[in-house]
CSV table of C-alpha atoms and ligand atoms in Angstrom, one decimal:
chain,number,residue,atom,x,y,z
P,1,UNK,CA,-8.0,5.0,-13.3
P,2,UNK,CA,-10.1,4.5,-10.3
P,3,UNK,CA,-11.9,1.4,-8.9
P,4,UNK,CA,-14.8,0.5,-6.7
P,5,UNK,CA,-12.4,-0.8,-4.1
P,6,UNK,CA,-11.0,-0.2,-0.6
P,7,UNK,CA,-7.5,1.1,-0.7
P,8,UNK,CA,-5.0,0.8,2.2
P,9,UNK,CA,-3.9,4.5,2.2
P,10,UNK,CA,-1.8,5.0,5.4
P,11,UNK,CA,-0.3,3.2,8.4
P,12,UNK,CA,-2.7,3.6,11.3
P,13,UNK,CA,0.0,5.1,13.5
P,14,UNK,CA,0.6,8.0,11.0
P,15,UNK,CA,-3.0,9.3,11.3
P,16,UNK,CA,-3.7,11.2,14.5
P,17,UNK,CA,-5.7,14.0,16.0
P,18,UNK,CA,-2.8,16.5,16.1
P,19,UNK,CA,-1.9,17.0,12.5
P,20,UNK,CA,-3.8,16.1,9.4
P,21,UNK,CA,-2.0,13.9,7.0
P,22,UNK,CA,-2.0,14.4,3.2
P,23,UNK,CA,-1.8,11.3,1.1
P,24,UNK,CA,-2.4,10.6,-2.6
P,25,UNK,CA,-3.6,7.1,-3.4
P,26,UNK,CA,-5.6,5.7,-6.3
P,27,UNK,CA,-5.5,9.0,-8.0
P,28,UNK,CA,-7.2,10.8,-5.2
P,29,UNK,CA,-5.7,13.5,-3.0
P,30,UNK,CA,-6.9,12.9,0.5
P,31,UNK,CA,-6.5,14.3,4.0
P,32,UNK,CA,-6.7,11.9,6.9
P,33,UNK,CA,-7.2,12.7,10.5
P,34,UNK,CA,-8.8,11.4,13.7
P,35,UNK,CA,-11.1,12.9,16.3
P,36,UNK,CA,-10.4,12.9,20.0
P,37,UNK,CA,-12.1,9.5,20.3
P,38,UNK,CA,-9.6,8.0,17.8
P,39,UNK,CA,-12.0,7.6,14.8
P,40,UNK,CA,-10.3,8.1,11.5
P,41,UNK,CA,-11.8,10.2,8.6
P,42,UNK,CA,-10.8,10.9,5.1
P,43,UNK,CA,-11.8,14.0,3.2
P,44,UNK,CA,-10.7,15.3,-0.3
P,45,UNK,CA,-7.7,17.4,0.3
P,46,UNK,CA,-9.3,20.5,-1.1
P,47,UNK,CA,-11.3,23.2,0.7
P,48,UNK,CA,-14.6,23.8,-1.3
P,49,UNK,CA,-14.3,27.5,-0.5
P,50,UNK,CA,-11.0,28.5,-2.3
P,51,UNK,CA,-9.5,25.1,-3.0
P,52,UNK,CA,-6.7,25.4,-0.5
P,53,UNK,CA,-5.5,22.0,0.8
P,54,UNK,CA,-7.4,21.1,3.9
P,55,UNK,CA,-4.3,19.2,5.1
P,56,UNK,CA,-2.9,22.7,5.9
P,57,UNK,CA,-5.5,23.2,8.5
P,58,UNK,CA,-6.0,21.9,12.0
P,59,UNK,CA,-8.1,19.3,13.8
P,60,UNK,CA,-10.8,20.7,16.0
P,61,UNK,CA,-13.5,19.3,18.1
P,62,UNK,CA,-16.1,19.5,15.3
P,63,UNK,CA,-13.9,18.3,12.5
P,64,UNK,CA,-11.1,19.6,10.3
P,65,UNK,CA,-10.7,23.4,10.1
P,66,UNK,CA,-9.3,25.0,7.0
P,67,UNK,CA,-6.2,27.0,7.6
P,68,UNK,CA,-7.2,29.8,5.3
P,69,UNK,CA,-10.5,31.3,6.3
P,70,UNK,CA,-11.4,28.9,9.1
P,71,UNK,CA,-14.3,26.9,7.8
P,72,UNK,CA,-14.8,23.7,9.5
P,73,UNK,CA,-15.8,20.3,7.9
P,74,UNK,CA,-17.3,17.3,9.6
P,75,UNK,CA,-15.1,14.3,9.1
P,76,UNK,CA,-17.8,11.7,8.5
P,77,UNK,CA,-20.0,13.6,6.1
P,78,UNK,CA,-17.8,16.5,4.9
P,79,UNK,CA,-20.6,19.0,5.5
P,80,UNK,CA,-19.4,22.5,6.7
P,81,UNK,CA,-20.3,22.9,10.2
P,82,UNK,CA,-18.9,26.3,11.0
P,83,UNK,CA,-18.0,29.6,9.1
P,84,UNK,CA,-16.3,32.3,11.2
P,85,UNK,CA,-17.9,35.7,11.3
P,86,UNK,CA,-21.4,34.6,10.3
P,87,UNK,CA,-24.0,36.7,11.7
P,88,UNK,CA,-26.3,35.1,14.3
P,89,UNK,CA,-29.1,35.0,11.9
P,90,UNK,CA,-27.1,33.4,9.1
P,91,UNK,CA,-26.8,29.7,8.5
P,92,UNK,CA,-24.0,27.7,7.0
P,93,UNK,CA,-25.2,27.1,3.4
P,94,UNK,CA,-25.7,23.3,2.8
P,95,UNK,CA,-23.9,23.2,-0.5
P,96,UNK,CA,-20.6,24.1,1.1
P,97,UNK,CA,-19.3,20.6,1.8
P,98,UNK,CA,-16.0,18.8,1.3
P,99,UNK,CA,-16.0,15.4,-0.3
P,100,UNK,CA,-16.0,12.6,2.3
P,101,UNK,CA,-14.8,9.1,1.8
P,102,UNK,CA,-15.8,6.0,3.8
P,103,UNK,CA,-13.0,4.8,6.1
P,104,UNK,CA,-12.3,1.4,7.6
P,105,UNK,CA,-9.4,0.7,9.9
P,106,UNK,CA,-7.8,-2.8,10.3
P,107,UNK,CA,-4.5,-4.7,10.6
P,108,UNK,CA,-2.6,-1.5,11.1
P,109,UNK,CA,-3.9,0.3,8.0
P,110,UNK,CA,-6.4,3.1,7.4
P,111,UNK,CA,-8.4,2.0,4.3
P,112,UNK,CA,-10.4,4.5,2.2
P,113,UNK,CA,-13.2,3.5,-0.1
P,114,UNK,CA,-12.5,5.1,-3.5
P,115,UNK,CA,-15.3,4.5,-5.9
P,116,UNK,CA,-19.1,4.8,-6.3
P,117,UNK,CA,-21.9,3.3,-4.3
P,118,UNK,CA,-21.7,1.8,-0.9
P,119,UNK,CA,-18.5,0.2,0.3
P,120,UNK,CA,-18.4,-3.5,-0.1
P,121,UNK,CA,-15.9,-6.3,-0.3
P,122,UNK,CA,-13.0,-7.4,1.8
P,123,UNK,CA,-10.4,-5.0,2.9
P,124,UNK,CA,-7.1,-5.5,1.1
P,125,UNK,CA,-5.2,-6.1,4.2
P,126,UNK,CA,-7.7,-8.8,5.4
P,127,UNK,CA,-5.1,-11.6,5.0
P,128,UNK,CA,-2.3,-9.7,6.8
P,129,UNK,CA,-2.2,-11.0,10.3
P,130,UNK,CA,1.1,-10.1,12.0
P,131,UNK,CA,2.6,-12.3,14.5
P,132,UNK,CA,5.5,-10.7,16.4
P,133,UNK,CA,7.4,-7.5,15.9
P,134,UNK,CA,6.4,-5.5,12.8
P,135,UNK,CA,8.6,-3.5,10.5
P,136,UNK,CA,6.9,-0.5,8.7
P,137,UNK,CA,7.6,2.4,6.4
P,138,UNK,CA,6.5,4.6,3.7
P,139,UNK,CA,7.8,6.3,0.7
P,140,UNK,CA,7.0,7.7,-2.8
P,141,UNK,CA,8.7,6.0,-5.8
P,142,UNK,CA,9.4,7.4,-9.2
P,143,UNK,CA,7.3,5.1,-11.2
P,144,UNK,CA,3.7,4.9,-12.2
P,145,UNK,CA,1.4,2.7,-10.2
P,146,UNK,CA,0.7,0.4,-13.1
P,147,UNK,CA,4.5,0.0,-13.7
P,148,UNK,CA,5.1,-0.7,-10.1
P,149,UNK,CA,2.6,-3.5,-10.0
P,150,UNK,CA,3.9,-4.9,-13.3
P,151,UNK,CA,7.6,-4.9,-11.9
P,152,UNK,CA,6.5,-6.5,-8.7
P,153,UNK,CA,5.6,-9.5,-10.9
P,154,UNK,CA,8.4,-9.2,-13.6
P,155,UNK,CA,11.3,-8.4,-11.3
P,156,UNK,CA,10.5,-7.8,-7.6
P,157,UNK,CA,14.3,-7.9,-7.0
P,158,UNK,CA,14.3,-4.3,-8.4
P,159,UNK,CA,11.8,-3.1,-5.8
P,160,UNK,CA,12.6,-4.9,-2.6
P,161,UNK,CA,15.2,-7.1,-0.8
P,162,UNK,CA,14.8,-9.9,1.8
P,163,UNK,CA,17.9,-10.0,4.0
P,164,UNK,CA,20.5,-12.6,2.9
P,165,UNK,CA,18.2,-13.6,0.0
P,166,UNK,CA,18.8,-13.5,-3.7
P,167,UNK,CA,15.7,-13.7,-5.9
P,168,UNK,CA,16.1,-15.5,-9.3
P,169,UNK,CA,14.1,-15.1,-12.5
P,170,UNK,CA,13.0,-18.7,-12.4
P,171,UNK,CA,9.2,-19.0,-12.1
P,172,UNK,CA,7.9,-22.0,-10.1
P,173,UNK,CA,4.8,-22.5,-12.1
P,174,UNK,CA,2.4,-20.1,-14.0
P,175,UNK,CA,0.9,-17.0,-12.5
P,176,UNK,CA,-2.5,-17.9,-11.0
P,177,UNK,CA,-5.5,-15.7,-9.9
P,178,UNK,CA,-6.3,-16.2,-6.2
P,179,UNK,CA,-8.6,-14.1,-4.1
P,180,UNK,CA,-8.5,-11.1,-6.3
P,181,UNK,CA,-4.7,-11.1,-6.9
P,182,UNK,CA,-2.4,-12.6,-9.4
P,183,UNK,CA,0.1,-14.8,-7.6
P,184,UNK,CA,3.5,-15.9,-8.8
P,185,UNK,CA,6.1,-18.0,-7.1
P,186,UNK,CA,9.7,-17.6,-8.0
P,187,UNK,CA,12.9,-19.5,-6.9
P,188,UNK,CA,15.2,-17.8,-4.5
P,189,UNK,CA,18.5,-18.8,-2.9
P,190,UNK,CA,20.5,-17.6,0.1
P,191,UNK,CA,23.2,-15.0,-0.8
P,192,UNK,CA,25.7,-17.5,0.7
P,193,UNK,CA,24.8,-20.1,-1.9
P,194,UNK,CA,26.8,-20.2,-5.2
P,195,UNK,CA,24.5,-21.0,-8.1
P,196,UNK,CA,25.5,-23.8,-10.2
P,197,UNK,CA,25.9,-23.2,-14.0
P,198,UNK,CA,23.1,-25.3,-15.1
P,199,UNK,CA,19.5,-24.1,-15.1
P,200,UNK,CA,17.8,-26.8,-13.1
P,201,UNK,CA,18.5,-26.6,-9.5
P,202,UNK,CA,16.5,-26.9,-6.3
P,203,UNK,CA,15.6,-23.6,-4.9
P,204,UNK,CA,15.7,-23.5,-1.2
P,205,UNK,CA,13.5,-20.6,-1.0
P,206,UNK,CA,10.3,-19.3,-2.7
P,207,UNK,CA,9.3,-15.6,-3.1
P,208,UNK,CA,5.6,-15.5,-3.6
P,209,UNK,CA,4.3,-12.2,-5.0
P,210,UNK,CA,0.5,-11.5,-4.9
P,211,UNK,CA,-0.4,-8.4,-6.9
P,212,UNK,CA,-4.0,-7.0,-6.8
P,213,UNK,CA,-6.4,-6.8,-9.6
P,214,UNK,CA,-8.2,-3.9,-8.0
P,215,UNK,CA,-6.8,-1.4,-5.4
P,216,UNK,CA,-3.2,-1.5,-4.4
P,217,UNK,CA,-2.6,-4.1,-1.7
P,218,UNK,CA,0.5,-6.1,-2.6
P,219,UNK,CA,1.4,-9.1,-0.5
P,220,UNK,CA,5.0,-10.7,-0.6
P,221,UNK,CA,5.9,-13.9,1.3
P,222,UNK,CA,9.3,-15.5,1.7
P,223,UNK,CA,8.9,-19.3,2.1
P,224,UNK,CA,11.2,-22.3,2.4
P,225,UNK,CA,11.0,-24.9,-0.3
P,226,UNK,CA,8.6,-26.9,1.9
P,227,UNK,CA,6.4,-23.7,2.0
P,228,UNK,CA,7.3,-22.9,5.6
P,229,UNK,CA,6.6,-19.2,6.0
P,230,UNK,CA,9.6,-17.0,6.9
P,231,UNK,CA,8.5,-13.5,6.2
P,232,UNK,CA,5.3,-11.7,5.2
P,233,UNK,CA,5.2,-8.1,3.8
P,234,UNK,CA,2.1,-6.2,2.9
P,235,UNK,CA,2.6,-3.2,0.7
P,236,UNK,CA,-0.1,-0.6,0.2
P,237,UNK,CA,0.4,1.1,-3.1
P,238,UNK,CA,-1.4,3.7,-5.1
P,239,UNK,CA,-1.0,6.4,-7.8
P,240,UNK,CA,0.4,9.7,-6.5
P,241,UNK,CA,0.8,12.8,-8.6
P,242,UNK,CA,2.9,13.1,-11.9
P,243,UNK,CA,3.6,9.5,-12.5
P,244,UNK,CA,4.7,8.6,-9.0
P,245,UNK,CA,3.5,5.9,-6.6
P,246,UNK,CA,2.8,6.2,-2.9
P,247,UNK,CA,3.8,3.1,-0.8
P,248,UNK,CA,3.3,2.3,2.9
P,249,UNK,CA,4.0,-1.2,4.4
P,250,UNK,CA,4.1,-3.4,7.3
P,251,UNK,CA,5.8,-6.8,7.6
P,252,UNK,CA,7.1,-9.4,10.1
P,253,UNK,CA,9.1,-12.5,10.5
P,254,UNK,CA,7.3,-15.7,11.2
P,255,UNK,CA,8.3,-17.7,14.2
P,256,UNK,CA,9.2,-20.7,12.1
P,257,UNK,CA,12.7,-22.2,12.0
P,258,UNK,CA,14.3,-24.0,9.2
P,259,UNK,CA,17.5,-26.0,9.6
P,260,UNK,CA,19.2,-25.0,6.4
P,261,UNK,CA,19.1,-21.1,7.0
P,262,UNK,CA,22.6,-19.7,7.0
P,263,UNK,CA,24.2,-18.5,10.2
P,264,UNK,CA,24.1,-14.9,9.1
P,265,UNK,CA,20.3,-15.0,8.6
P,266,UNK,CA,19.7,-16.6,11.9
P,267,UNK,CA,21.9,-14.1,13.7
P,268,UNK,CA,20.2,-11.1,12.0
P,269,UNK,CA,16.8,-12.6,13.1
P,270,UNK,CA,18.1,-13.1,16.7
P,271,UNK,CA,18.9,-9.3,17.0
P,272,UNK,CA,15.7,-8.2,15.2
P,273,UNK,CA,17.7,-6.8,12.3
P,274,UNK,CA,15.4,-5.4,9.5
P,275,UNK,CA,14.3,-8.5,7.5
P,276,UNK,CA,13.5,-6.8,4.3
P,277,UNK,CA,13.8,-3.4,2.6
P,278,UNK,CA,11.3,-1.7,0.3
P,279,UNK,CA,13.3,0.4,-2.0
P,280,UNK,CA,12.7,4.1,-2.3
P,281,UNK,CA,15.3,4.6,-5.0
P,282,UNK,CA,14.7,2.4,-8.0
P,283,UNK,CA,17.2,1.7,-10.8
P,284,UNK,CA,15.6,2.8,-13.9
P,285,UNK,CA,18.0,0.8,-16.1
P,286,UNK,CA,17.2,-2.5,-14.2
P,287,UNK,CA,13.5,-1.8,-14.6
P,288,UNK,CA,13.8,-1.1,-18.3
P,289,UNK,CA,15.7,-4.4,-18.7
P,290,UNK,CA,13.0,-6.5,-17.2
P,291,UNK,CA,11.3,-8.9,-19.6
P,292,UNK,CA,7.5,-8.3,-19.7
P,293,UNK,CA,6.2,-11.7,-18.7
P,294,UNK,CA,3.7,-12.4,-16.0
P,295,UNK,CA,2.7,-8.8,-15.9
P,296,UNK,CA,0.9,-9.4,-19.3
P,297,UNK,CA,-1.5,-11.6,-17.4
P,298,UNK,CA,-2.0,-8.9,-14.8
P,299,UNK,CA,-2.7,-6.3,-17.3
P,300,UNK,CA,-5.2,-8.5,-19.1
P,301,UNK,CA,-7.0,-9.3,-15.8
P,302,UNK,CA,-6.9,-5.7,-14.6
P,303,UNK,CA,-8.4,-4.4,-17.9
P,304,UNK,CA,-11.4,-6.6,-17.1
P,305,UNK,CA,-12.1,-5.2,-13.7
P,306,UNK,CA,-11.0,-1.7,-13.7
P,307,UNK,CA,-13.3,1.2,-14.4
P,308,UNK,CA,-12.0,4.3,-16.2
P,309,UNK,CA,-12.5,7.5,-14.3
P,310,UNK,CA,-14.7,9.0,-17.0
P,311,UNK,CA,-17.1,6.0,-16.7
P,312,UNK,CA,-17.2,6.3,-13.0
P,313,UNK,CA,-18.2,10.0,-12.7
W,401,FES,S1,-10.1,28.4,1.5
W,401,FES,FE1,-10.8,27.1,3.1
W,401,FES,S2,-12.0,28.4,4.3
W,401,FES,FE2,-11.4,29.6,2.7
């Protein structure tokens, strides 16, 4: 599947003018790089000459140079600007161009427009505004992208952890569409807290997962029961090859204090210990055991907005 959408595809700091970066997001294989002025570009990671990955090449002043025969491609247009060994009377044929994708950089992410027509709409990371120290990472997980999004709603505890927090499977209300995402609140407790045997308790924490209807920008917030924000995490996700999913993320702790937080959590915060973990290794048995619940709503909503590849080409 592809969509007419912006996809957060890489952390800004992982794209540079020294070495091209190969990423696979939203079913597209891309190579990202910067010019000397710091502008980021995205090309299809395939040389139009002999289909070698352009990410094996080098960044040069006029663009990205393929590592095989040295053709050079302009980052913005993808057009071939230079072919070694052409005679002085020969011109670079116009048809030799790499596919170029529009790029927008914001909030610590390089976003790529994957779709038809002119880019439009908000960037997926638009509501990610870090305050204070950030924690970042990237990985590839052994699940399809659709399954990853579904599991983020049905059982986020299989995919990530907040330090000293145990997520429960108790939903605090129904899933609700908000700003292009399906949002669900679930109760959570401190790991120092012993759960009573009855089902109705007051949950001191809320884990709010917001899963996109288009693109791959997932937002997860940890809040107190009074909805004081504690941690925010933005995970860029997208289909990689062979049923796997690319992830890269940034997150931070809010500077809000809550009186009931356990000593362990406050101490970890004081020394800037990692406040959350996005898992690279996912327990297949735990995923298989998840009940399909809110993700049904997500699948129905996504079916209304996604465009099959064959219809988009
Ligand atoms: S394969 Fe890229 S220049 Fe020949």
